[in-house]
Short mmCIF file of C-alpha atoms in Angstrom, two decimals:
data_model
loop_
_atom_site.label_atom_id
_atom_site.label_comp_id
_atom_site.label_asym_id
_atom_site.label_seq_id
_atom_site.Cartn_x
_atom_site.Cartn_y
_atom_site.Cartn_z
CA MET A 171 14.93 9.11 -16.32
CA SER A 172 15.16 6.67 -19.58
CA GLN A 173 18.50 5.73 -18.11
CA ILE A 174 18.37 3.04 -15.32
CA ASN A 175 20.56 4.34 -12.52
CA ASN A 176 19.64 2.97 -9.25
CA ASN A 177 22.36 4.97 -7.56
CA LYS A 178 21.31 8.31 -8.33
CA PHE A 179 20.34 10.36 -5.27
CA GLU A 180 21.86 7.46 -3.26
CA GLU A 181 21.88 8.08 0.65
CA VAL A 182 24.89 6.28 2.14
CA THR A 183 24.57 4.84 5.25
CA LEU A 184 26.86 6.22 7.86
CA SER A 185 25.44 4.05 11.01
CA THR A 186 22.45 1.98 11.75
CA GLN A 187 20.70 1.95 15.26
CA PRO A 188 18.53 -0.83 16.28
CA ILE A 189 15.63 0.30 18.04
CA PHE A 190 13.04 -2.76 18.21
CA GLU A 191 12.96 -6.33 17.22
CA GLY A 192 9.28 -7.62 17.24
CA LYS A 193 7.62 -10.68 16.16
CA ILE A 194 6.48 -9.16 12.78
CA ILE A 195 8.63 -6.13 12.22
CA SER A 196 11.64 -4.45 13.58
CA LEU A 197 12.74 -0.97 13.56
CA GLN A 198 15.95 0.79 12.98
CA VAL A 199 17.16 4.43 12.50
CA ASP A 200 19.88 4.92 9.79
CA THR A 201 22.37 8.09 9.71
CA VAL A 202 22.63 8.78 5.85
CA ARG A 203 25.00 11.01 4.12
CA LEU A 204 22.51 13.04 1.60
CA PRO A 205 23.74 13.73 -2.22
CA ASN A 206 24.36 17.41 -0.63
CA GLY A 207 27.02 16.05 1.62
CA LYS A 208 24.62 16.44 4.56
CA THR A 209 23.46 13.93 6.96
CA ALA A 210 19.84 13.09 7.76
CA THR A 211 18.38 10.07 9.91
CA ARG A 212 16.04 7.84 7.92
CA GLU A 213 13.26 5.56 10.41
CA ILE A 214 13.17 1.93 8.65
CA VAL A 215 10.75 -0.65 9.40
CA LYS A 216 11.61 -3.98 8.10
CA HIS A 217 9.10 -6.45 7.40
CA PRO A 218 9.34 -9.89 5.92
CA GLY A 219 7.08 -9.82 3.00
CA ALA A 220 3.60 -10.88 2.36
CA VAL A 221 1.21 -12.38 -0.19
CA ALA A 222 -2.11 -11.50 -1.14
CA VAL A 223 -4.55 -13.53 -3.53
CA LEU A 224 -7.16 -12.36 -5.94
CA ALA A 225 -9.30 -15.14 -5.71
CA LEU A 226 -12.27 -15.61 -8.33
CA VAL A 227 -14.87 -18.16 -8.12
CA ASP A 228 -18.15 -17.90 -10.30
CA ASP A 229 -17.13 -14.25 -10.96
CA LYS A 230 -17.21 -13.11 -7.20
CA MET A 231 -13.86 -12.17 -5.57
CA LEU A 232 -13.19 -14.04 -1.87
CA VAL A 233 -12.68 -11.76 0.90
CA VAL A 234 -12.09 -12.02 4.53
CA GLU A 235 -13.53 -9.70 7.34
CA GLN A 236 -11.11 -9.42 10.15
CA TYR A 237 -10.21 -6.89 13.07
CA ARG A 238 -7.31 -4.80 12.16
CA LYS A 239 -6.05 -3.39 15.54
CA PRO A 240 -3.97 -0.42 14.00
CA LEU A 241 -7.36 0.94 12.70
CA GLU A 242 -9.68 0.00 15.52
CA ARG A 243 -12.04 -1.66 13.25
CA ASN A 244 -13.09 -4.51 10.97
CA GLN A 245 -11.90 -4.47 7.36
CA ILE A 246 -12.76 -6.55 4.56
CA GLU A 247 -9.61 -7.65 2.49
CA ILE A 248 -8.61 -10.32 0.11
CA PRO A 249 -6.93 -13.39 1.64
CA ALA A 250 -3.27 -12.05 2.72
CA GLY A 251 -0.46 -13.12 4.90
CA LYS A 252 3.17 -12.51 5.77
CA LEU A 253 5.92 -14.90 4.40
CA ASP A 254 7.46 -17.41 6.73
CA ALA A 255 11.06 -17.29 6.83
CA GLY A 256 12.48 -18.56 3.59
CA GLU A 257 9.19 -19.27 2.03
CA ASP A 258 8.66 -18.98 -1.80
CA PRO A 259 5.84 -16.36 -2.18
CA LEU A 260 3.82 -18.66 -4.43
CA GLU A 261 3.64 -21.30 -1.87
CA ALA A 262 3.03 -18.86 0.78
CA ALA A 263 0.00 -17.26 -1.24
CA LYS A 264 -1.43 -21.13 -1.82
CA ARG A 265 -1.09 -21.77 2.00
CA GLU A 266 -2.64 -18.41 3.05
CA LEU A 267 -5.79 -18.71 0.65
CA GLU A 268 -6.55 -22.54 2.14
CA GLU A 269 -5.75 -21.31 5.53
CA GLU A 270 -8.03 -18.53 5.31
CA THR A 271 -10.68 -19.56 3.21
CA GLY A 272 -10.30 -23.47 2.39
CA TYR A 273 -10.01 -23.01 -1.06
CA ARG A 274 -6.97 -24.81 -2.79
CA CYS A 275 -5.48 -23.41 -6.15
CA ASP A 276 -2.51 -25.09 -7.86
CA THR A 277 -2.14 -22.44 -10.87
CA MET A 278 -2.14 -19.03 -9.29
CA LYS A 279 -0.52 -16.30 -11.58
CA LEU A 280 1.47 -13.16 -10.21
CA VAL A 281 -0.37 -9.70 -11.14
CA CYS A 282 2.25 -7.71 -9.66
CA SER A 283 4.38 -7.03 -6.52
CA PHE A 284 4.44 -3.70 -4.64
CA TYR A 285 5.90 -1.90 -1.76
CA THR A 286 3.40 -0.76 0.69
CA SER A 287 5.20 2.20 2.18
CA PRO A 288 8.58 2.93 0.60
CA GLY A 289 9.34 5.77 2.61
CA PHE A 290 9.79 4.09 5.98
CA ALA A 291 9.37 0.47 5.35
CA ASP A 292 10.54 -2.46 3.13
CA GLU A 293 7.32 -4.63 3.04
CA ILE A 294 6.40 -6.01 -0.08
CA ILE A 295 3.30 -7.91 -1.31
CA HIS A 296 3.18 -10.15 -4.10
CA LEU A 297 -0.38 -10.35 -5.49
CA TYR A 298 -1.39 -13.41 -7.22
CA VAL A 299 -4.54 -14.48 -8.97
CA ALA A 300 -6.41 -17.69 -8.89
CA ASP A 301 -9.51 -18.72 -10.48
CA GLN A 302 -9.29 -22.57 -10.67
CA LEU A 303 -10.33 -23.20 -7.09
CA THR A 304 -11.24 -26.24 -5.33
CA LYS A 305 -13.30 -25.99 -2.07
CA GLY A 306 -12.04 -27.65 1.11
CA ASP A 307 -11.93 -26.79 4.82
CA ALA A 308 -10.48 -23.53 6.21
CA HIS A 309 -7.95 -24.28 9.03
CA LEU A 310 -7.32 -20.89 10.75
CA ASP A 311 -4.44 -20.51 13.24
CA GLU A 312 -5.70 -20.64 16.61
CA ASP A 313 -5.67 -16.96 17.59
CA GLU A 314 -7.13 -15.85 14.00
CA PHE A 315 -10.62 -14.61 13.78
CA LEU A 316 -12.16 -13.77 10.47
CA ASP A 317 -15.38 -14.52 8.28
CA VAL A 318 -15.06 -15.27 4.62
CA GLU A 319 -17.65 -13.99 1.92
CA SER A 320 -17.47 -13.80 -1.99
CA ILE A 321 -18.44 -10.53 -3.64
CA THR A 322 -19.06 -9.43 -7.13
CA LEU A 323 -17.00 -6.49 -8.63
CA GLU A 324 -20.01 -4.21 -7.98
CA GLN A 325 -20.21 -5.08 -4.47
CA ALA A 326 -16.41 -4.43 -3.87
CA GLN A 327 -16.75 -1.04 -5.53
CA GLN A 328 -19.55 -0.32 -3.18
CA TYR A 329 -17.76 -1.50 -0.23
CA MET A 330 -14.83 0.50 -1.49
CA ARG A 331 -17.18 3.65 -1.58
CA GLU A 332 -18.30 2.65 2.05
CA GLN A 333 -14.48 2.33 3.23
CA ARG A 334 -15.19 -1.21 4.37
CA ILE A 335 -12.50 -2.09 1.64
CA SER A 336 -10.09 0.43 2.45
CA ASP A 337 -6.61 -1.16 2.07
CA ALA A 338 -3.83 -0.80 -0.89
CA LYS A 339 -3.68 -4.68 -1.77
CA THR A 340 -7.36 -5.12 -1.87
CA ILE A 341 -8.05 -1.78 -3.78
CA THR A 342 -5.36 -2.78 -5.97
CA ALA A 343 -6.97 -5.96 -6.68
CA VAL A 344 -10.25 -4.55 -7.35
CA TYR A 345 -8.80 -2.62 -10.08
CA ALA A 346 -6.80 -5.08 -11.48
CA TRP A 347 -9.83 -7.33 -11.72
CA GLN A 348 -11.90 -4.52 -13.39
CA VAL A 349 -9.14 -4.10 -16.20
CA TYR A 350 -9.18 -7.85 -16.56
CA LYS A 351 -12.91 -7.89 -17.14
CA LEU A 352 -12.42 -5.06 -19.51
CA THR A 353 -9.18 -5.72 -21.46
CA GLY A 354 -8.85 -9.65 -20.67
CA SER A 355 -5.44 -8.94 -19.08
CA PHE A 356 -3.87 -7.40 -15.73
CA MET B 56 -20.85 -9.73 6.11
CA SER B 57 -23.95 -7.52 4.64
CA GLN B 58 -24.35 -6.21 8.24
CA ILE B 59 -21.98 -3.58 9.44
CA ASN B 60 -20.48 -4.57 12.97
CA ASN B 61 -17.21 -2.61 13.50
CA ASN B 62 -16.90 -4.43 16.71
CA LYS B 63 -16.99 -8.07 15.51
CA PHE B 64 -13.72 -9.68 16.73
CA GLU B 65 -12.59 -6.86 18.19
CA GLU B 66 -9.22 -6.62 20.38
CA VAL B 67 -9.78 -5.10 23.33
CA THR B 68 -6.39 -2.77 24.40
CA LEU B 69 -5.08 -4.04 27.97
CA SER B 70 -1.84 -2.05 27.68
CA THR B 71 0.20 0.11 25.63
CA GLN B 72 4.06 0.08 25.80
CA PRO B 73 5.46 2.97 23.66
CA ILE B 74 8.60 1.94 22.21
CA PHE B 75 9.56 4.87 19.68
CA GLU B 76 8.53 8.34 18.83
CA GLY B 77 10.60 9.41 15.72
CA LYS B 78 10.18 12.19 13.15
CA ILE B 79 8.10 10.45 10.78
CA ILE B 80 6.59 7.60 12.67
CA SER B 81 6.06 6.00 16.40
CA LEU B 82 6.22 2.77 17.45
CA GLN B 83 3.92 0.85 20.20
CA VAL B 84 3.21 -2.58 21.15
CA ASP B 85 -0.25 -3.20 22.58
CA THR B 86 -1.16 -6.00 24.66
CA VAL B 87 -4.91 -7.09 23.57
CA ARG B 88 -7.62 -9.46 24.65
CA LEU B 89 -8.52 -11.54 21.90
CA PRO B 90 -12.27 -12.80 21.08
CA ASN B 91 -11.27 -15.98 22.79
CA GLY B 92 -10.26 -14.48 25.97
CA LYS B 93 -6.59 -15.08 25.43
CA THR B 94 -3.93 -12.23 25.16
CA ALA B 95 -1.58 -11.30 22.41
CA THR B 96 0.52 -8.32 21.35
CA ARG B 97 -0.04 -5.88 18.33
CA GLU B 98 3.05 -4.25 16.94
CA ILE B 99 1.73 -0.82 15.78
CA VAL B 100 3.40 1.81 13.79
CA LYS B 101 1.83 5.19 14.13
CA HIS B 102 2.22 7.54 10.70
CA PRO B 103 0.49 11.06 10.21
CA GLY B 104 -1.02 9.90 6.89
CA ALA B 105 -0.33 10.86 3.49
CA VAL B 106 -1.59 12.48 0.15
CA ALA B 107 -0.59 11.36 -3.49
CA VAL B 108 -1.68 13.04 -6.72
CA LEU B 109 -2.13 11.13 -10.25
CA ALA B 110 -1.56 14.33 -12.25
CA LEU B 111 -2.32 14.45 -15.78
CA VAL B 112 -0.82 16.66 -18.32
CA ASP B 113 -1.62 16.13 -21.94
CA ASP B 114 -2.44 12.50 -21.52
CA LYS B 115 0.66 12.09 -19.53
CA MET B 116 1.06 11.41 -15.73
CA LEU B 117 3.65 13.23 -13.61
CA VAL B 118 6.20 11.20 -11.74
CA VAL B 119 9.12 11.81 -9.68
CA GLU B 120 12.28 9.36 -9.36
CA GLN B 121 13.88 9.60 -6.10
CA TYR B 122 16.03 7.24 -3.66
CA ARG B 123 14.24 5.19 -1.61
CA LYS B 124 16.31 4.16 1.58
CA PRO B 125 14.17 1.29 2.99
CA LEU B 126 14.61 -0.42 -0.29
CA GLU B 127 18.37 1.04 -1.21
CA ARG B 128 17.31 2.04 -4.65
CA ASN B 129 15.57 4.48 -6.73
CA GLN B 130 11.78 4.37 -7.39
CA ILE B 131 9.75 6.11 -9.78
CA GLU B 132 6.25 7.01 -8.26
CA ILE B 133 3.54 9.87 -8.25
CA PRO B 134 3.99 12.76 -6.41
CA ALA B 135 3.15 12.41 -2.76
CA GLY B 136 3.85 13.40 0.87
CA LYS B 137 3.07 13.19 4.41
CA LEU B 138 0.51 15.47 5.97
CA ASP B 139 1.67 18.23 8.25
CA ALA B 140 0.09 18.24 11.55
CA GLY B 141 -3.82 19.34 11.36
CA GLU B 142 -3.29 19.72 7.60
CA ASP B 143 -6.10 19.11 5.51
CA PRO B 144 -5.63 16.27 2.83
CA LEU B 145 -6.63 18.37 -0.31
CA GLU B 146 -4.50 21.50 0.67
CA ALA B 147 -1.63 18.89 1.28
CA ALA B 148 -2.09 17.22 -2.03
CA LYS B 149 -2.03 20.85 -3.69
CA ARG B 150 1.31 21.48 -1.68
CA GLU B 151 3.04 18.42 -2.40
CA LEU B 152 2.02 18.69 -6.14
CA GLU B 153 3.59 22.11 -6.47
CA GLU B 154 6.76 21.37 -4.38
CA GLU B 155 7.90 18.41 -6.24
CA THR B 156 6.90 19.21 -9.70
CA GLY B 157 6.07 22.94 -9.87
CA TYR B 158 2.43 22.42 -11.32
CA ARG B 159 -0.69 24.05 -9.36
CA CYS B 160 -4.14 22.74 -9.46
CA ASP B 161 -7.25 23.81 -8.07
CA THR B 162 -9.56 21.34 -8.70
CA MET B 163 -8.54 18.04 -7.40
CA LYS B 164 -10.71 15.06 -6.65
CA LEU B 165 -10.40 12.23 -4.70
CA VAL B 166 -10.01 8.92 -6.32
CA CYS B 167 -9.90 6.88 -3.01
CA SER B 168 -8.07 6.60 0.36
CA PHE B 169 -6.41 3.34 1.40
CA TYR B 170 -4.50 2.28 4.54
CA THR B 171 -1.00 0.88 3.27
CA SER B 172 -0.49 -2.08 5.92
CA PRO B 173 -3.50 -2.22 8.00
CA GLY B 174 -1.63 -5.33 9.76
CA PHE B 175 1.07 -3.23 11.46
CA ALA B 176 0.50 0.50 10.66
CA ASP B 177 -2.34 3.21 10.69
CA GLU B 178 -0.89 5.08 7.64
CA ILE B 179 -3.62 6.28 5.29
CA ILE B 180 -2.64 7.71 1.46
CA HIS B 181 -5.57 9.86 0.21
CA LEU B 182 -5.06 9.50 -3.78
CA TYR B 183 -6.45 12.80 -5.74
CA VAL B 184 -6.53 13.25 -9.58
CA ALA B 185 -5.45 16.46 -10.87
CA ASP B 186 -5.79 17.35 -14.64
CA GLN B 187 -6.32 20.91 -14.94
CA LEU B 188 -2.67 21.96 -14.15
CA THR B 189 -0.59 25.26 -14.46
CA LYS B 190 2.94 25.21 -14.98
CA GLY B 191 5.09 27.13 -12.50
CA ASP B 192 8.59 26.44 -10.57
CA ALA B 193 9.22 23.19 -8.20
CA HIS B 194 10.45 24.41 -4.65
CA LEU B 195 11.72 21.02 -3.03
CA ASP B 196 12.66 21.01 0.66
CA GLU B 197 16.50 21.73 1.10
CA ASP B 198 17.15 17.87 1.49
CA GLU B 199 14.85 16.60 -1.03
CA PHE B 200 16.37 15.41 -4.38
CA LEU B 201 14.29 14.18 -7.18
CA ASP B 202 13.68 14.17 -10.83
CA VAL B 203 10.21 15.06 -12.64
CA GLU B 204 9.14 13.23 -15.95
CA SER B 205 5.79 12.77 -17.46
CA ILE B 206 4.73 9.31 -18.83
CA THR B 207 1.99 7.83 -20.93
CA LEU B 208 0.04 4.95 -19.69
CA GLU B 209 1.99 2.51 -21.65
CA GLN B 210 5.34 3.69 -20.32
CA ALA B 211 3.85 3.38 -16.74
CA GLN B 212 2.86 -0.27 -17.37
CA GLN B 213 6.30 -0.77 -18.86
CA TYR B 214 8.20 0.40 -15.66
CA MET B 215 5.69 -1.61 -13.92
CA ARG B 216 6.69 -4.70 -15.51
CA GLU B 217 10.46 -3.41 -14.97
CA GLN B 218 9.64 -2.86 -11.19
CA ARG B 219 10.92 0.81 -11.47
CA ILE B 220 7.24 1.51 -10.38
CA SER B 221 6.51 -0.88 -7.73
CA ASP B 222 4.78 0.99 -4.99
CA ALA B 223 1.29 0.66 -3.81
CA LYS B 224 -0.12 4.41 -4.37
CA THR B 225 1.53 4.25 -7.86
CA ILE B 226 0.14 1.13 -9.00
CA THR B 227 -3.28 2.14 -7.85
CA ALA B 228 -3.08 5.36 -9.65
CA VAL B 229 -1.92 3.57 -12.76
CA TYR B 230 -4.76 0.98 -12.56
CA ALA B 231 -7.27 3.67 -11.84
CA TRP B 232 -6.14 5.94 -14.75
CA GLN B 233 -6.53 2.81 -16.94
CA VAL B 234 -9.93 2.07 -15.50
CA TYR B 235 -10.75 6.05 -16.33
CA LYS B 236 -9.70 5.84 -19.82
CA LEU B 237 -11.42 2.79 -20.35
CA THR B 238 -15.13 3.68 -18.38
CA GLY B 239 -14.77 7.54 -17.95
CA SER B 240 -14.88 7.26 -14.27
CA PHE B 241 -12.69 5.82 -11.24
#
């Protein structure tokens, strides 16, 4: 595994069947040739990618509470949103933070980028940290409904235990924040 | 936000259009009524849920390298797999660990459970930690191809910088492991 070989175990695309083209995602089913010569199908969700922000104000992180239809309940998450077509991730992070919370930040840094579900989706989330914030006014999309709050690390950990925080990007951000507080780096 | 109200901002389902029923995922489009009375659509991927294991042997974590078709390249990830119908997550975690790596563990503990993409999918991953391992033989599915390796925390962090580790569950596991090493708890 010490050699980088991105083609090892490669699955060669034999055909692609488009299934659905939506506003947020699209779906296709690829037929592939496996390393053993057999064929298999792969269900693949295409997503434009997203950004999320660990935004720190006075040693608290900004979170938004919103309804998540796939879960049929509210979730508390860090500010986030999907990339517009051709949009730079850093610019998208600044835009989403300001839209959802009203806070501006000109000097965000990338913590990490991660694929949410590499088994069936190509969605990538770029997670930024922002700690030099200026307060302005939120300006939500017309059909966007959420509450903004700021919470301590201990509150975030309590929300994780209560499953009110239970999404990958927010849990990653909480762990990264804890590591930063313990070590001084992400 | 201190009051738990899971119905706040609720989006009431007006109709559901099934789009696709696959082997791994299904897709539907719901038409919903928003809190402001307007209607909108929600693209929703249904997934059976999955498990992942932070498996520690002699202060190294077990990882598997496999090809991820949605990304068109290899990824290094912790052992993981989707739940069989009706399967208990803990039993699934033990099963997947043994299938992919050959290691058995009778005393796993849940670290956290998280939704990977709550904006468009209901997939949940249950992340376990296992550190009392017994070595046996891997027994992969017929069409499963992967390498197993064990790496230190420093190697894992290097792989994150190189984006060879770049999925939500593995990054969460690496941060959780680092927090555990620093504080003694997850």
